[in-house]
Short mmCIF file of C-alpha atoms in Angstrom, two decimals:
data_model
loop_
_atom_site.label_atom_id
_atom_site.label_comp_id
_atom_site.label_asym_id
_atom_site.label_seq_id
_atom_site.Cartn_x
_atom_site.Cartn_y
_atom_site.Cartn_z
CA UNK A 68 0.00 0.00 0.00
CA UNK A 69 1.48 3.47 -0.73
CA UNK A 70 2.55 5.50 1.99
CA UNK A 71 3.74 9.15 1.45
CA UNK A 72 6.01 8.23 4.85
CA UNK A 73 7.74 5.77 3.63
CA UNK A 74 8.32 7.42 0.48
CA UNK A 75 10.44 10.01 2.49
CA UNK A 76 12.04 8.04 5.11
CA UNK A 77 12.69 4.56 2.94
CA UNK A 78 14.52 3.23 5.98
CA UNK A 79 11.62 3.26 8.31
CA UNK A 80 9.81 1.04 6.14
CA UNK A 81 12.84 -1.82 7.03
CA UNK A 82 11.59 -2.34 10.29
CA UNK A 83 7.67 -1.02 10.35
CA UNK A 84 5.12 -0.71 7.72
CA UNK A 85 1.78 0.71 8.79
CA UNK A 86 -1.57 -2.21 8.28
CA UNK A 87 -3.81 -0.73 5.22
CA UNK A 88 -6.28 0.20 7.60
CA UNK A 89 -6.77 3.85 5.83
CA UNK A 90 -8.25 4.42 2.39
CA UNK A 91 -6.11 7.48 1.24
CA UNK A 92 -6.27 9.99 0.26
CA UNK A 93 -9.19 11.09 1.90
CA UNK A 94 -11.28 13.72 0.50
CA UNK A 95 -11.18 17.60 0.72
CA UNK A 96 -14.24 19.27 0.38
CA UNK A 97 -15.29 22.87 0.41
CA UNK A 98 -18.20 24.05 2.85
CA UNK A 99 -19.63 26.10 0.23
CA UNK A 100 -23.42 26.77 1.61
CA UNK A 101 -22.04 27.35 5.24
CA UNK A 102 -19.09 29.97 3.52
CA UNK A 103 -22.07 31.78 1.96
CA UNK A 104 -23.69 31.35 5.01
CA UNK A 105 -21.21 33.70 6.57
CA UNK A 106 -20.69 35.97 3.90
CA UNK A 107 -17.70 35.02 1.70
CA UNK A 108 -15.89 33.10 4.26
CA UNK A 109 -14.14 30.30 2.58
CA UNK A 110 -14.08 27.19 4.17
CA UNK A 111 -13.04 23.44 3.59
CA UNK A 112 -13.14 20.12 5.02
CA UNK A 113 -10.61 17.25 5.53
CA UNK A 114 -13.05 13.87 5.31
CA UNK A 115 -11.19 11.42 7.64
CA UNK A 116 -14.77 10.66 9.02
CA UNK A 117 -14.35 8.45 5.98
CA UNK A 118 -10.64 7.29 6.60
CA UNK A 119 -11.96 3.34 6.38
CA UNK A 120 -15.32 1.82 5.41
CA UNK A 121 -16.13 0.16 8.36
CA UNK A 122 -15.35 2.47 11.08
CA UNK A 123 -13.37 5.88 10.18
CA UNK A 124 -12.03 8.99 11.93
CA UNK A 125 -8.56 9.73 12.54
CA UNK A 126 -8.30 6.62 14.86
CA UNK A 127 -7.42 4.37 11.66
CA UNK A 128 -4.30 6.64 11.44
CA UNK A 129 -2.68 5.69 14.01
CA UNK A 130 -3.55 2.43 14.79
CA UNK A 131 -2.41 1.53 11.73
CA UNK A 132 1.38 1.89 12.78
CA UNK A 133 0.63 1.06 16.59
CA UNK A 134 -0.54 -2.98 15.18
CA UNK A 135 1.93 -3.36 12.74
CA UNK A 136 4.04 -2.95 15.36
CA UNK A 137 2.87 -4.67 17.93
CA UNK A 138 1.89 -7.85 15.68
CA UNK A 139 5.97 -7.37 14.22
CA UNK A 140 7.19 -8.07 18.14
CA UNK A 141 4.76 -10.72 18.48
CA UNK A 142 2.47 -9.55 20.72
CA UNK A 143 -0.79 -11.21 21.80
CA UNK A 144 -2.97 -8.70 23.48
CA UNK A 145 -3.56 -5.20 23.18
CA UNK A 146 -4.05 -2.45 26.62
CA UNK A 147 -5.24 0.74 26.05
CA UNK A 148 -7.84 3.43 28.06
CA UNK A 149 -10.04 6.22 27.42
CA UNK A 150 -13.51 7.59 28.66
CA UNK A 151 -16.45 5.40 28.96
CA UNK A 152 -17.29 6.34 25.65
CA UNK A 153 -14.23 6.82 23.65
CA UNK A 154 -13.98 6.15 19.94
CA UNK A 155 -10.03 5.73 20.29
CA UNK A 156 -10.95 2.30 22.40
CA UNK A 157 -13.63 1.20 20.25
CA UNK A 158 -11.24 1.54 17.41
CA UNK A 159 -8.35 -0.11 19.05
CA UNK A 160 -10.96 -3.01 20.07
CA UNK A 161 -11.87 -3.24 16.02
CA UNK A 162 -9.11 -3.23 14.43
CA UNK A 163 -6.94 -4.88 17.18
CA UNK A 164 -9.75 -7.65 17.19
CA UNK A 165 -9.34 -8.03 13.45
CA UNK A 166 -5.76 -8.49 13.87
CA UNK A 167 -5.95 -11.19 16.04
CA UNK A 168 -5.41 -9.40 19.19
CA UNK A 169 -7.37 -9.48 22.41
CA UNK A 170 -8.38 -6.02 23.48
CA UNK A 171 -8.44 -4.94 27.25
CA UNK A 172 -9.40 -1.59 28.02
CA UNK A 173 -9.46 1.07 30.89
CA UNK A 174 -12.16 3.55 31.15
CA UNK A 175 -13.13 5.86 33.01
CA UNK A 176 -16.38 8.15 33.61
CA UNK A 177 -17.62 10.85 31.88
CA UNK A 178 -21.04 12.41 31.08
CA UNK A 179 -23.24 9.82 30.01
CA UNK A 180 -25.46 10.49 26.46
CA UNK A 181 -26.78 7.33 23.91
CA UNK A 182 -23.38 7.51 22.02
CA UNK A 183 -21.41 6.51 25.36
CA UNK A 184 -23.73 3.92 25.66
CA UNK A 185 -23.37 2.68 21.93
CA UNK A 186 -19.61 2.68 22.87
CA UNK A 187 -20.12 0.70 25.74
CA UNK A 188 -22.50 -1.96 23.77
CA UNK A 189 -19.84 -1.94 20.72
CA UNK A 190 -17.11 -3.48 23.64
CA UNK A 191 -19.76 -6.33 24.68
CA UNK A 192 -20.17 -7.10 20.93
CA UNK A 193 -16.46 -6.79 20.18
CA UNK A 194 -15.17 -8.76 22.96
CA UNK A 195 -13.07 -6.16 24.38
CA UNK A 196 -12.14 -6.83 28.19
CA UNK A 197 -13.45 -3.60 29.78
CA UNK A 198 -12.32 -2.15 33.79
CA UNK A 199 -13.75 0.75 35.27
CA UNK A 200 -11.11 2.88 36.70
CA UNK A 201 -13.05 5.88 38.74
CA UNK A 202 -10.13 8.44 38.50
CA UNK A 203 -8.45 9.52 35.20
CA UNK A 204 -6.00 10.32 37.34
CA UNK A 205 -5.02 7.19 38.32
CA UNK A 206 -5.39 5.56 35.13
CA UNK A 207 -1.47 5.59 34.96
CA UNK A 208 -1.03 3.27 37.59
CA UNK A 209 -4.26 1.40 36.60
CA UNK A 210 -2.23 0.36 33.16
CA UNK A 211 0.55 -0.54 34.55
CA UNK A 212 -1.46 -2.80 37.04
CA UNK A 213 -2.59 -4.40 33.99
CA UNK A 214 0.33 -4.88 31.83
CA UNK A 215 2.10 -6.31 34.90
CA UNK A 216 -0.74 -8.94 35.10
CA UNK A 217 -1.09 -9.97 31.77
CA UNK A 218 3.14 -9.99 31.38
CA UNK A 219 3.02 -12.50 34.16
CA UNK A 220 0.12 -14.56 32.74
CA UNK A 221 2.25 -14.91 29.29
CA UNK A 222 0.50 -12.50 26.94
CA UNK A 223 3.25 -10.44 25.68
CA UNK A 224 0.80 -7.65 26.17
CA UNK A 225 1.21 -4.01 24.38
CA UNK A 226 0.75 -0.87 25.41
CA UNK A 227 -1.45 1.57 23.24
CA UNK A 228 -1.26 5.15 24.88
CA UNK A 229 -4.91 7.29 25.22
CA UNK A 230 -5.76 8.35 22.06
CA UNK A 231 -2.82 6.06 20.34
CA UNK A 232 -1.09 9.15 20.77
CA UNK A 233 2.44 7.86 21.35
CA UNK A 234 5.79 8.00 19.04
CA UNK A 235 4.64 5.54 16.51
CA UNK A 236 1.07 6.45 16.76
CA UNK A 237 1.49 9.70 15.32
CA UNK A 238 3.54 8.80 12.30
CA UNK A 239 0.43 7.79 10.89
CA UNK A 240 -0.56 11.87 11.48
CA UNK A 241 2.68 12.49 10.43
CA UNK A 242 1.31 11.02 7.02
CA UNK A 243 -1.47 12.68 7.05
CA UNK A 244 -0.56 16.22 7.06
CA UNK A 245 1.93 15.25 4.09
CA UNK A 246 -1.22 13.70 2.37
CA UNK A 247 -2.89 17.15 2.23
CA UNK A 248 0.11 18.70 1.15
CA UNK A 249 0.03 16.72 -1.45
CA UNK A 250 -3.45 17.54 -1.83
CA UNK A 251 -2.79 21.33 -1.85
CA UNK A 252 -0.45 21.22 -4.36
CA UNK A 253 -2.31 18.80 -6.75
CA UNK A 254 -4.77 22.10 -6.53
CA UNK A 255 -7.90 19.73 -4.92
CA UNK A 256 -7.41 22.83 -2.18
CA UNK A 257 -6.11 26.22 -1.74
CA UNK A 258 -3.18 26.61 1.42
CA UNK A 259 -5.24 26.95 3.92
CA UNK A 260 -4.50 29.80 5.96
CA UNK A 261 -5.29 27.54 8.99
CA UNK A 262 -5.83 23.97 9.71
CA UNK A 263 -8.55 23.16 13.01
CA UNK A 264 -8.81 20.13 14.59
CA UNK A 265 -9.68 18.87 18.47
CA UNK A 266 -6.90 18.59 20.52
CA UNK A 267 -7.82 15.65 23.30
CA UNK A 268 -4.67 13.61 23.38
CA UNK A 269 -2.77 15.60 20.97
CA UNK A 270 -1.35 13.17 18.60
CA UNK A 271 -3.32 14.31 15.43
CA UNK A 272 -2.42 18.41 15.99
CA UNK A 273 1.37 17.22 16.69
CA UNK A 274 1.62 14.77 13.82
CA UNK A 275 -0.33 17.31 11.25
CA UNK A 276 1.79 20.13 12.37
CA UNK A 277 5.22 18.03 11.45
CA UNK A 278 3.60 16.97 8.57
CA UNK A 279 3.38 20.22 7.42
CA UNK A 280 6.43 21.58 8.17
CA UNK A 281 8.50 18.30 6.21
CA UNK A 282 6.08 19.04 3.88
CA UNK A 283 6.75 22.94 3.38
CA UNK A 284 3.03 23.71 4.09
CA UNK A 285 3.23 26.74 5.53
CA UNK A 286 -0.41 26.25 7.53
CA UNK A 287 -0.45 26.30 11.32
CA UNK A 288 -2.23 23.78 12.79
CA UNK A 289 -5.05 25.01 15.45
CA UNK A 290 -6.06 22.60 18.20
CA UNK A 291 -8.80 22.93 20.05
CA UNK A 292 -8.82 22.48 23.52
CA UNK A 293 -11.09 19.52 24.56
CA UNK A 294 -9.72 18.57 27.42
CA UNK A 295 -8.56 20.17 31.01
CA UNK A 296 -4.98 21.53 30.93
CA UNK A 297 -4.16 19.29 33.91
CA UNK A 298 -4.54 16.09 31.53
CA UNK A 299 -2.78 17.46 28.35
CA UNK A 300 -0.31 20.41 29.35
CA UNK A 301 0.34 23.01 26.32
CA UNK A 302 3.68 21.90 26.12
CA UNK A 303 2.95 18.38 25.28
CA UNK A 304 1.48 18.02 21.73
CA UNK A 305 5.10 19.90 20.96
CA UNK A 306 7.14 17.22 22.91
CA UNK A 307 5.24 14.78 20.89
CA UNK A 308 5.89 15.74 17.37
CA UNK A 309 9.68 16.74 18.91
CA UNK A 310 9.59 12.45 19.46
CA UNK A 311 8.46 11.80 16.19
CA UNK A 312 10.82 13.59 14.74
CA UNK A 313 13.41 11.51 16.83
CA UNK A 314 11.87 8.66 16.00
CA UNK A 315 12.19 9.43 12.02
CA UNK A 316 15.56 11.00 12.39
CA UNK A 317 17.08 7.29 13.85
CA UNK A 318 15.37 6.02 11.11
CA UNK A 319 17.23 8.50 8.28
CA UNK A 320 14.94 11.15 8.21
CA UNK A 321 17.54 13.96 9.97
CA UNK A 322 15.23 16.94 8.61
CA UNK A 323 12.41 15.87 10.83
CA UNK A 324 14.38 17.09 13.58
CA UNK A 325 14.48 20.35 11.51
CA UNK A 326 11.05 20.57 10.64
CA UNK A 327 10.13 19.95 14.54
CA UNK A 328 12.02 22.73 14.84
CA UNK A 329 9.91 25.32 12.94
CA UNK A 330 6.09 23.90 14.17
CA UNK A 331 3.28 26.32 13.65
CA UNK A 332 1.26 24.66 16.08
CA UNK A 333 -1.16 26.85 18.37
CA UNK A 334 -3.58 25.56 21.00
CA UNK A 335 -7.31 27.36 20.75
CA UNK A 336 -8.40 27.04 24.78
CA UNK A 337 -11.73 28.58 24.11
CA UNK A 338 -14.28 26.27 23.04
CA UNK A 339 -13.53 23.52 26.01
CA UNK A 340 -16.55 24.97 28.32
CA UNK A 341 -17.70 22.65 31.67
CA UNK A 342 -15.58 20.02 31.12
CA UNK A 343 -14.40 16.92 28.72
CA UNK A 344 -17.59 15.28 27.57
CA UNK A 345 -19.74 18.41 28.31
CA UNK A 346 -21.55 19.94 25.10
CA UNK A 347 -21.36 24.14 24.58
CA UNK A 348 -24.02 25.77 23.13
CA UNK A 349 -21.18 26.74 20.49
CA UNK A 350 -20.83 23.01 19.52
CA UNK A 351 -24.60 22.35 19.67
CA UNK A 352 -24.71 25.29 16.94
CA UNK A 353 -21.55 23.90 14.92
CA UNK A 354 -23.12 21.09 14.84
CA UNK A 355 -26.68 22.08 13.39
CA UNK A 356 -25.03 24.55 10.80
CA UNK A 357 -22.64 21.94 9.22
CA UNK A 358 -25.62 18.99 9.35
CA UNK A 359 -28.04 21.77 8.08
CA UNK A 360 -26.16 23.18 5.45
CA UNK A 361 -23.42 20.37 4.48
CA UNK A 362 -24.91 17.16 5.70
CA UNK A 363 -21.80 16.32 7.81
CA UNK A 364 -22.29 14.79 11.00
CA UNK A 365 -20.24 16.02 14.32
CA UNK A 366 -20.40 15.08 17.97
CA UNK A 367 -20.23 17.50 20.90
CA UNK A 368 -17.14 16.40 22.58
CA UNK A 369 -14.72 16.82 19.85
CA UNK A 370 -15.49 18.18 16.63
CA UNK A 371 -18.53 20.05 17.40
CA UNK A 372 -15.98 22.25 19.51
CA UNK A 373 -13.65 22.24 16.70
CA UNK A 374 -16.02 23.50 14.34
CA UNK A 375 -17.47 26.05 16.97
CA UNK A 376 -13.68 27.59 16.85
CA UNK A 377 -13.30 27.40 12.94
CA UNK A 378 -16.95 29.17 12.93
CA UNK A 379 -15.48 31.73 15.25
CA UNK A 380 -12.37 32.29 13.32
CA UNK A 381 -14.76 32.88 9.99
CA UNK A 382 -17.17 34.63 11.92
CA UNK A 383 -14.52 37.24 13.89
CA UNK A 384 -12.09 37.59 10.48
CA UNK A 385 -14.60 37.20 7.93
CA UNK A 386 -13.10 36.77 4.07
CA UNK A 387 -10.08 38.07 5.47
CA UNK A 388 -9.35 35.20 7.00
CA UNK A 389 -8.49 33.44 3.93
CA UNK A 390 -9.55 29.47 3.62
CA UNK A 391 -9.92 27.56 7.03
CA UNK A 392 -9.82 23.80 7.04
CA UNK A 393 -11.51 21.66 9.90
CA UNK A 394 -10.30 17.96 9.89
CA UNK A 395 -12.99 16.01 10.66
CA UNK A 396 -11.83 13.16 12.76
CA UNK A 397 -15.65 11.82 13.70
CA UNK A 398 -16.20 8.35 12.32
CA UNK A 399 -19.43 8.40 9.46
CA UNK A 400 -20.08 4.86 9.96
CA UNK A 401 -21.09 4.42 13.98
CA UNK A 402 -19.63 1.13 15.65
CA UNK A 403 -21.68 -2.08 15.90
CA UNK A 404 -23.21 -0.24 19.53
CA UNK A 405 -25.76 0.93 17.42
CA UNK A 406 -27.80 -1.55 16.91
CA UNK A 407 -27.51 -3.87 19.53
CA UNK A 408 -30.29 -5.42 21.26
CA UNK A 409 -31.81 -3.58 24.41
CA UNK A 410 -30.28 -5.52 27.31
CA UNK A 411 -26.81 -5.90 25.94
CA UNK A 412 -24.82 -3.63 28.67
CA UNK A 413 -26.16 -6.42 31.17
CA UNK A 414 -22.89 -8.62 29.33
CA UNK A 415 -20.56 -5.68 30.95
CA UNK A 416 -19.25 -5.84 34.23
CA UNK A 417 -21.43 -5.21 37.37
CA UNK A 418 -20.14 -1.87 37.92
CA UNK A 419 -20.96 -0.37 34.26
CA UNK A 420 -24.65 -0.74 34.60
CA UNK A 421 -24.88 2.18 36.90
CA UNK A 422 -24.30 4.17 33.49
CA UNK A 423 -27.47 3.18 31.59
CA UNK A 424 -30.09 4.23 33.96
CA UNK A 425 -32.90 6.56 32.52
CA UNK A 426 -33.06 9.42 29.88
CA UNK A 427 -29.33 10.44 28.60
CA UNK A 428 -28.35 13.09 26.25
CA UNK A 429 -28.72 12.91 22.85
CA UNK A 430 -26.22 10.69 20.66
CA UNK A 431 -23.05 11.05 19.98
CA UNK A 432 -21.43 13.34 22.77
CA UNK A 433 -18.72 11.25 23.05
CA UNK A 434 -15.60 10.32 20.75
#
């Protein structure tokens, strides 16, 4: 399978070549009824809600490189965490399931709407091992409870960071800011003046930002803050792409380290409101313009913010502005949650039942 990586750092593709888990390119699209919406802005979108068939969003990316990797050192299970209703774990469980991995994951609460419980449902239908872990905070030494325990038990276990944002996890972000490069100069886009995109664990806004800057794409990449400083730190999603670009540097890449040095990365704290997991009425807007006018579907948690900040951006700079680009990183196709039968969370462990009591919040508030 072509990858634009591997095309620039051969040696890299010695010792790890990503699964073909992403259908690339992925489409960019202009927003042309919401730019004339808001009088001449000009903006586009980045479809990675359609990365892969089955179950798309950025998640593909970087899984992609995280199980070629672990299934190259033999590994036999798979431990990640997130949220009660993250995407990321669903993914992991998917894809990691396909590959012939078992899938434990640690979650912990958050506000509870129909999409956490599809999320929920998808692990009883995917087989994933699920543990509640009360405390985000102590999810750290949660993990490493776990990977002790299955180490000793003989699984050769892996470790999958939050978000798959590790190292190798964002080299397949890495790839995808140099697929829109590619993109921009192929003319299927103008340079966007910006690029917006959630930032939760910050793997996608550090691996699009080095992407660009290998690439020469002068675009900075705008994150957008949905998550509480105290779990992702500003300094972080830099550190991250600085890694990468270790990472591809020991692999014969030395102008990663280069282009890490010369990031246009910028973190958008504005749109984060209450809390992780809580909608704004900004993202409950984002969300009705873009299914209104463009028939894209967002979720409160993470891309309804990061379309309420690329809305704000058109809204405050008008045509001025020049084009804005929001990656959409929500899956289009939901996971198998969706349609399971009524009854199906009673498969979870005891203590995840508390979370489908009566009336939640409307779908897909979670990632």
């Amino acid at each position: 399978m072509h990858s634009p990586l591997l095309e620039l750092c051969p040696r890299l593709g010695r010792v790890l070549r990503p699964l073909p888990l992403v259908e690339r390119p992925t489409a960019v699209q202009p927003l042309a009824r919401l730019s004339a919406r808001l009088g001449g802005a000009d903006l586009w979108v980045k479809r990675d809600d359609r990365s892969h068939p089955d179950y798309g969003g950025n998640k593909p990316r970087k899984l992609a490189w995280l199980l070629a990797r672990a299934l190259g050192r033999g590994h036999r299970s798979l431990v990640t965490a997130g949220a009660i209703g993250s995407h990321h774990a669903v993914a992991a469980a998917f894809f990691g399931g396909r590959a012939g991995l078992r899938v434990c994951a640690l979650l912990t609460p958050q506000p509870v709407t129909a999409g956490v419980r599809e999320n929920l449902a998808s692990h009883v239908l995917l087989g994933t091992e699920v543990r509640l872990v009360q405390d985000a905070g102590h999810l750290p030494a949660a993990l490493g409870r776990e990977m002790l325990r299955r180490t000793l038990a003989g699984e050769r276990p892996t470790l999958v960071a939050p978000g798959g944002s590790s190292p190798v996890g964002t080299l397949g972000c890495v790839e995808a800011g140099l697929e829109l490069a590619a993109q921009v100069r192929g003319g299927r886009c103008p340079p966007p003046a910006a690029v917006v995109v959630a930032l939760g664990s910050g793997g996608t806004a550090a691996g699009l930002a080095l992407g660009f800057a290998l690439a020469g794409l002068e675009a900075p990449v705008v994150g957008v803050r949905v998550v509480p400083r105290s779990w992702l730190p500003p300094i972080l999603p830099r550190l991250l792409a600085h890694a990468t670009a270790a990472l591809l540097a020991r692999h014969g890449l030395p102008s990663a380290l280069r282009a890490a040095a010369r990031l246009r990365l910028e973190i958008d704290d504005g749109q984060l409101g209450p809390g992780y997991g809580h909608a704004t009425p900004a993202a409950r807007d984002a969300i009705e313009r873009l299914r209104e006018d463009e028939d894209l579907e967002l979720e409160p948690t993470y891309t309804g913010k990061a379309a309420a900040a690329l809305l704000d951006r058109a809204t405050r700079a008008g045509p001025r502005a020049g084009p804005l680009l929001l990656w959409h990183t929500f899956s289009h196709e939901p996971g198998p949650g969706r349609g399971a039968a009524p009854g199906t969370h009673l498969r979870l462990p005891p203590e995840f039942h508390r979370f489908f009591g009566p009336d939640p919040a409307p779908r897909n508030d979670d990632r």
